[in-house]
């Protein structure tokens, strides 16, 4: 089981204990469905309610894509994108691009930006590829995703013919609403439903994440099992002293009250970069509202010790750090002995590279703590599907409890509409005539 260590959070046991009742109360409200945003609690018991039959269904669809595509483009943004990318990159070979012998399709992502150059380069790359497409959008109307999907659907049909395109385009969207649903039904695409009561950033364990992850060749059963085990280990009747999610939520809230307004998630493996990104969305969109909320930031270490390390060590003391630590690497590389020892590194000869990384991790932790940065450490035994499943659910439930402790509705995101309204007004979208006039007057 994942380990949580907050012995270096620079808090006393009394300070944390004082927040335990609040954490328990928040979890009770979550489990009873009496909290704010209670129409979006479908994620809470999702892992334990996913049936083997459902996973087989997702796998069967993934197998069709795997058999018919060398490349699969996942169109989606925010919660309809980050979870899949986080898991696929964490589990995949860092050099998948260069080493892929065709055993698994390459997974590419689109619809998460509106860059013309990105789409030009992507569509150019895809010209000689047997590519398939997954259109992931809960609302089915998100501009970034819809724009990329329209472009790529046409290319897929032109390159592969309408008949094959129908086989290799899949929709993951609402049961009834939205353009993605209308298109899927009209074209006869295979499709999966995003449950109404699961919000985007909590949807990685629905087909939003499971389908791309299965297409990439990873074990979705083990992923869900890890999440289900974490669900059981942190369920309603588990007391605070044993409940890792409640503890993480409580520690964050104590630190926030102590003036630590920024949480920096750190990893020591570049593969976890998108896990950071997924976490940032989860916590940022859930807690940043009503002029409150810890700002979720992230660093990849040791890389960023050579850029952000100075700030973390000696900048304003408004931060705390949460480190994801992986106990056992999947591969072994020994540092070689060198006769000449010109680099003076023979003291490392025979050691595993991971031992050096671990000492960097420990040295960083102690240095940052000495610099007044509270530290939380989350340790996973290995970076595999099962442990990632645990981590995902741990962060989801920790987020739900933490947001409720903060006094906000962690399951809405009213703030994300503002830019969309302006963009539509500026683009002259039908229905936005009044806003269009008002915004143009400001320019
Ligand atoms: O978490 C969320 O709700 C958002 O990040 C959405 O996932 C994102 O805006 C994409 O929305 P949709 O899935 O409707 O295209």
XYZ file of C-alpha atoms and ligand atoms in Angstrom:
458
model
C 0.000 0.000 0.000
C 1.093 3.565 -0.757
C 2.848 5.219 2.183
C 2.235 8.750 3.408
C 4.842 10.415 5.603
C 4.258 13.888 7.000
C 6.738 13.673 9.859
C 8.718 16.486 8.159
C 5.711 18.740 7.544
C 6.995 21.033 10.310
C 3.737 20.616 12.226
C 3.150 19.296 15.711
C 0.986 16.250 16.325
C -1.435 18.562 18.175
C -1.801 20.836 15.156
C -2.735 17.879 12.953
C -4.952 16.267 15.582
C -6.882 19.519 15.854
C -7.878 19.170 12.186
C -8.784 15.473 12.389
C -12.436 16.040 13.381
C -12.868 18.450 10.456
C -11.409 15.880 8.065
C -13.656 13.171 9.468
C -16.687 15.406 9.177
C -15.823 16.224 5.552
C -15.405 12.555 4.715
C -18.680 11.696 6.434
C -20.491 14.278 4.323
C -18.776 12.883 1.232
C -19.756 9.296 2.002
C -23.307 10.263 2.999
C -23.669 12.383 -0.126
C -24.725 15.412 1.892
C -21.824 17.695 0.895
C -21.700 20.533 -1.602
C -21.538 19.212 -5.150
C -23.147 15.915 -4.150
C -24.467 15.357 -7.660
C -20.847 14.745 -8.735
C -19.822 11.953 -6.380
C -19.869 9.131 -8.922
C -16.072 8.775 -8.620
C -16.227 7.926 -4.917
C -17.221 4.276 -5.276
C -16.320 3.986 -8.939
C -13.332 1.606 -8.576
C -15.261 -0.961 -6.527
C -18.289 -0.747 -8.808
C -16.499 -1.338 -12.120
C -17.388 -4.873 -13.208
C -15.053 -7.306 -15.022
C -17.611 -7.364 -17.856
C -17.305 -3.610 -18.286
C -13.519 -3.775 -18.330
C -13.753 -6.549 -20.940
C -15.951 -4.296 -23.038
C -13.401 -1.467 -22.868
C -10.592 -3.923 -23.621
C -12.487 -5.345 -26.627
C -12.814 -1.862 -28.105
C -9.144 -1.202 -27.355
C -8.217 -4.441 -29.118
C -10.051 -3.370 -32.291
C -8.089 -0.110 -32.252
C -4.821 -1.932 -31.548
C -5.424 -4.323 -34.425
C -6.268 -1.584 -36.922
C -4.044 1.373 -35.998
C -0.346 2.098 -35.657
C -1.177 5.462 -34.081
C -4.163 6.622 -32.052
C -4.915 10.295 -31.480
C -6.793 11.121 -28.299
C -8.735 14.373 -28.707
C -9.662 15.891 -25.353
C -8.734 18.612 -22.882
C -8.587 19.053 -19.104
C -10.241 16.161 -17.347
C -10.883 14.548 -20.723
C -7.138 14.393 -21.421
C -4.732 14.650 -18.507
C -5.491 11.386 -16.675
C -4.910 9.207 -19.726
C -1.700 11.030 -20.595
C -0.460 10.875 -17.001
C -0.870 7.099 -16.814
C 0.372 6.346 -20.335
C 3.534 8.413 -19.864
C 4.182 7.087 -16.352
C 4.009 3.480 -17.553
C 5.464 3.827 -21.011
C 9.006 3.658 -22.310
C 10.511 7.164 -22.373
C 11.694 6.442 -25.923
C 8.500 4.766 -27.176
C 8.670 6.970 -30.264
C 12.061 5.740 -31.301
C 11.912 2.171 -30.102
C 8.355 1.172 -31.016
C 8.485 -1.978 -33.140
C 4.744 -1.883 -33.675
C 3.680 -3.982 -30.695
C 1.628 -1.068 -29.313
C 0.173 1.895 -31.181
C 1.746 5.274 -30.443
C -0.709 7.447 -28.545
C -0.787 11.124 -29.493
C -2.861 13.898 -28.015
C -4.796 16.691 -29.684
C -7.655 19.002 -28.830
C -5.816 20.307 -25.759
C -4.701 23.557 -27.412
C -5.638 25.723 -30.406
C -2.177 26.076 -31.884
C -2.256 26.090 -35.675
C 1.360 24.955 -35.852
C 0.644 22.019 -33.545
C -2.244 20.892 -35.726
C -0.257 21.411 -38.926
C 2.617 19.348 -37.593
C 0.304 16.652 -36.244
C -1.731 16.301 -39.434
C 1.477 16.251 -41.474
C 2.970 13.533 -39.264
C -0.220 11.470 -39.580
C -0.181 11.537 -43.397
C 1.360 8.087 -43.787
C -0.024 6.605 -40.571
C -2.810 4.076 -40.092
C -4.304 6.245 -37.423
C -7.448 6.058 -35.315
C -9.149 8.677 -33.217
C -10.903 8.920 -29.854
C -13.143 11.922 -29.332
C -13.353 12.496 -25.580
C -15.636 15.225 -24.313
C -18.252 15.049 -21.595
C -20.134 18.110 -22.818
C -19.430 17.157 -26.404
C -19.084 20.831 -27.260
C -15.628 21.914 -26.046
C -14.099 24.122 -28.740
C -10.494 22.897 -28.561
C -11.540 19.246 -28.808
C -14.271 19.768 -31.400
C -11.931 21.738 -33.639
C -9.227 19.064 -33.586
C -11.770 16.278 -33.980
C -13.378 17.808 -37.077
C -9.965 18.196 -38.714
C -8.733 14.712 -37.807
C -12.018 12.954 -38.616
C -11.858 14.325 -42.167
C -8.224 13.290 -42.515
C -8.958 9.823 -41.182
C -11.856 9.372 -43.609
C -9.770 10.619 -46.538
C -6.787 8.441 -45.720
C -8.516 5.282 -44.584
C -11.921 5.443 -46.305
C -15.245 6.039 -44.592
C -15.815 2.388 -43.797
C -12.520 1.852 -41.950
C -12.746 5.282 -40.333
C -16.021 4.227 -38.776
C -14.217 1.290 -37.202
C -11.296 3.307 -35.804
C -13.109 6.366 -34.484
C -14.557 6.040 -30.999
C -16.464 8.553 -28.906
C -16.367 8.869 -25.123
C -19.061 11.346 -24.185
C -22.451 11.971 -22.636
C -25.256 9.439 -23.128
C -27.511 11.896 -24.935
C -26.274 15.477 -25.105
C -23.684 17.285 -27.218
C -22.252 17.265 -30.711
C -19.867 14.396 -29.940
C -22.861 12.158 -29.135
C -24.835 13.326 -32.193
C -21.872 12.643 -34.488
C -21.123 9.250 -32.929
C -24.736 8.114 -33.290
C -25.072 9.420 -36.835
C -21.787 7.882 -38.006
C -22.261 4.646 -36.067
C -19.026 4.935 -34.049
C -18.405 2.708 -31.072
C -18.956 4.839 -27.994
C -18.712 4.906 -24.225
C -20.671 7.010 -21.776
C -19.160 9.353 -19.199
C -21.471 9.044 -16.214
C -23.393 12.239 -15.380
C -22.201 12.164 -11.799
C -18.458 11.998 -12.575
C -16.800 15.351 -13.276
C -14.007 15.629 -15.855
C -11.057 15.776 -13.474
C -12.357 12.759 -11.537
C -12.989 10.689 -14.687
C -9.698 8.888 -15.348
C -11.148 5.575 -14.157
C -14.060 5.807 -16.607
C -13.471 5.072 -20.321
C -12.087 8.631 -20.541
C -8.845 7.222 -19.161
C -9.338 3.480 -19.380
C -9.807 3.276 -23.157
C -6.631 5.152 -24.196
C -4.666 3.385 -21.455
C -5.838 -0.026 -22.700
C -5.049 0.931 -26.307
C -1.536 1.855 -25.213
C -1.160 -1.724 -23.961
C -1.464 -1.264 -20.208
C -3.382 -3.413 -17.750
C -6.581 -1.568 -16.863
C -7.700 -4.360 -14.531
C -4.631 -3.844 -12.340
C -5.129 -0.072 -12.445
C -8.724 -0.368 -11.244
C -7.747 -2.979 -8.642
C -5.184 -0.569 -7.181
C -7.806 2.159 -6.983
C -10.366 -0.223 -5.455
C -7.870 -1.292 -2.781
C -7.236 2.369 -1.920
C -10.997 2.972 -1.851
C -11.385 0.143 0.677
C -8.406 1.346 2.743
C -9.851 4.848 3.072
C -13.590 4.166 3.230
C -15.996 5.817 5.646
C -15.396 3.600 8.653
C -11.585 3.819 8.547
C -10.523 6.076 11.449
C -8.404 9.194 10.862
C -5.307 7.536 12.323
C -5.347 4.979 9.474
C -7.006 7.003 6.750
C -4.311 8.298 4.383
C -6.655 10.519 2.349
C -8.089 12.213 5.427
C -4.565 12.718 6.786
C -3.261 14.275 3.568
C -6.310 16.570 3.436
C -5.859 17.582 7.066
C -2.128 18.290 6.754
C -2.692 20.437 3.651
C -5.361 22.436 5.428
C -3.232 23.012 8.529
C -0.357 24.170 6.326
C -2.679 26.469 4.377
C -3.851 28.029 7.591
C -0.211 28.478 8.601
C 0.315 30.630 5.503
C 1.581 27.970 3.114
C -0.392 29.013 0.064
C 1.457 26.989 -2.570
C 1.884 23.221 -2.716
C 4.663 22.011 -4.988
C 4.307 18.436 -6.190
C 7.720 17.004 -6.931
C 8.865 13.801 -8.571
C 12.269 12.326 -9.274
C 11.286 10.540 -12.502
C 10.572 12.419 -15.736
C 7.848 9.870 -16.529
C 5.750 11.429 -13.790
C 5.639 14.869 -15.414
C 2.059 14.434 -16.584
C 1.027 12.953 -13.250
C 1.997 16.384 -11.904
C -0.153 18.009 -14.584
C -3.141 15.796 -13.793
C -2.760 16.540 -10.061
C -2.507 20.281 -10.738
C -5.838 20.243 -12.541
C -7.475 18.054 -9.901
C -6.517 20.312 -7.009
C -6.518 23.636 -8.843
C -9.978 23.301 -10.324
C -11.402 21.748 -7.184
C -10.093 24.206 -4.595
C -9.323 27.477 -6.336
C -12.560 29.367 -5.861
C -14.277 31.928 -3.646
C -10.883 33.673 -3.400
C -9.459 30.658 -1.565
C -7.324 27.630 -2.287
C -3.770 26.316 -2.221
C -2.071 27.025 -5.572
C -0.886 23.675 -6.991
C 2.532 23.958 -8.593
C 4.862 21.184 -9.712
C 8.493 20.406 -10.435
C 10.389 17.539 -12.038
C 13.534 16.778 -10.045
C 16.408 16.711 -10.091
C 15.951 18.624 -13.391
C 14.252 21.623 -11.807
C 16.670 21.806 -8.886
C 18.830 23.528 -11.473
C 16.107 26.064 -12.220
C 13.509 26.308 -9.446
C 15.716 24.889 -6.694
C 16.950 28.319 -5.658
C 13.412 29.639 -5.217
C 12.300 26.620 -3.250
C 15.352 26.792 -0.978
C 15.380 30.518 -0.285
C 12.332 32.245 -1.777
C 9.236 33.450 0.087
C 8.271 30.911 2.748
C 4.732 30.403 1.484
C 5.301 26.940 0.051
C 5.235 23.318 1.055
C 6.415 20.355 -0.951
C 4.812 16.980 -1.615
C 7.165 14.419 -3.099
C 6.109 11.321 -5.004
C 8.800 8.744 -4.374
C 9.135 5.468 -6.275
C 10.847 2.860 -4.136
C 11.927 0.321 -6.789
C 12.814 1.207 -10.368
C 11.784 -1.241 -13.117
C 15.299 -1.561 -14.548
C 18.858 -1.760 -13.302
C 21.756 0.433 -14.465
C 25.061 0.225 -12.605
C 27.494 3.119 -12.610
C 30.732 1.921 -14.259
C 34.292 2.041 -12.877
C 36.751 4.092 -14.928
C 40.530 3.577 -14.828
C 41.348 7.239 -15.355
C 38.614 8.617 -13.119
C 38.876 11.990 -14.841
C 35.406 12.973 -13.601
C 36.257 11.896 -10.043
C 33.150 9.717 -9.907
C 34.746 6.381 -9.015
C 33.245 6.657 -5.528
C 29.950 5.808 -7.264
C 31.331 2.839 -9.228
C 29.191 -0.263 -8.829
C 26.251 1.666 -7.386
C 22.856 1.652 -9.002
C 21.847 4.969 -10.582
C 18.707 4.780 -8.470
C 20.829 4.862 -5.322
C 22.252 8.179 -6.454
C 18.735 9.419 -7.277
C 17.505 8.336 -3.835
C 20.336 10.211 -2.119
C 19.491 13.261 -4.231
C 15.899 12.866 -3.070
C 16.846 12.557 0.585
C 19.396 15.366 0.370
C 16.806 17.617 -1.271
C 14.189 16.793 1.326
C 16.527 17.631 4.202
C 17.814 20.798 2.528
C 14.307 22.073 1.802
C 13.093 21.233 5.296
C 16.138 23.063 6.703
C 15.103 25.978 4.497
C 11.678 26.023 6.157
C 9.721 24.118 3.501
C 7.341 21.584 5.073
C 7.606 18.218 3.356
C 5.063 15.487 2.688
C 6.280 12.246 1.140
C 4.109 9.804 -0.796
C 5.921 6.553 -1.524
C 4.868 3.970 -4.100
C 6.531 0.590 -4.100
C 6.741 0.551 -7.912
C 5.618 2.494 -10.916
C 3.101 0.013 -12.298
C -0.622 -0.042 -13.033
C -1.613 -1.290 -9.589
C 0.295 1.361 -7.653
C -0.745 4.149 -10.011
C -4.360 3.109 -9.410
C -3.774 3.561 -5.689
C -2.161 6.951 -6.228
C -4.987 8.207 -8.440
C -7.690 7.304 -5.962
C -5.610 8.605 -3.049
C -5.350 12.018 -4.706
C -9.027 12.053 -5.722
C -10.361 11.313 -2.274
C -7.762 13.531 -0.610
C -8.944 16.318 -2.902
C -12.639 15.823 -2.127
C -12.005 15.872 1.615
C -9.548 18.755 1.434
C -11.862 20.955 -0.643
C -14.755 20.374 1.722
C -12.513 21.208 4.693
C -11.621 24.456 2.947
C -15.321 25.253 2.709
C -15.717 25.189 -1.076
C -17.612 22.957 -3.478
C -14.731 20.838 -4.846
C -16.822 19.436 -7.683
C -17.736 22.505 -9.733
C -15.641 24.848 -11.886
C -17.669 28.012 -12.514
C -14.497 30.002 -13.211
C -13.567 28.179 -16.415
C -16.490 29.713 -18.326
C -15.184 33.294 -18.306
C -12.555 32.902 -21.048
C -14.932 30.877 -23.210
C -17.556 33.645 -23.134
C -14.958 36.210 -24.213
C -13.537 33.954 -26.923
C -16.974 33.267 -28.417
C -17.840 36.964 -28.246
C -14.579 37.848 -30.014
C -15.131 35.188 -32.668
C -18.717 36.338 -33.262
C -20.362 33.034 -32.389
C -24.105 33.137 -33.173
C -25.999 33.873 -29.951
C -23.182 36.060 -28.562
C -24.108 39.282 -30.411
C -24.562 41.407 -27.279
C -21.355 40.159 -25.647
C -19.572 40.677 -28.951
C -20.561 44.304 -29.086
C -19.602 44.862 -25.423
C -16.202 43.217 -25.707
C -15.306 45.025 -28.940
C -16.074 48.333 -27.201
C -13.349 47.446 -24.670
C -10.624 46.922 -27.271
O -12.610 18.894 -15.094
C -13.341 19.419 -15.906
O -14.570 19.422 -15.788
C -12.781 20.117 -17.129
O -11.393 20.177 -17.107
C -13.211 19.376 -18.379
O -12.777 18.053 -18.310
C -12.694 20.057 -19.636
O -13.107 21.389 -19.684
C -13.182 19.325 -20.871
O -14.564 19.294 -20.894
P -15.342 18.283 -21.808
O -15.045 16.925 -21.354
O -16.791 18.645 -21.637
O -14.878 18.513 -23.222
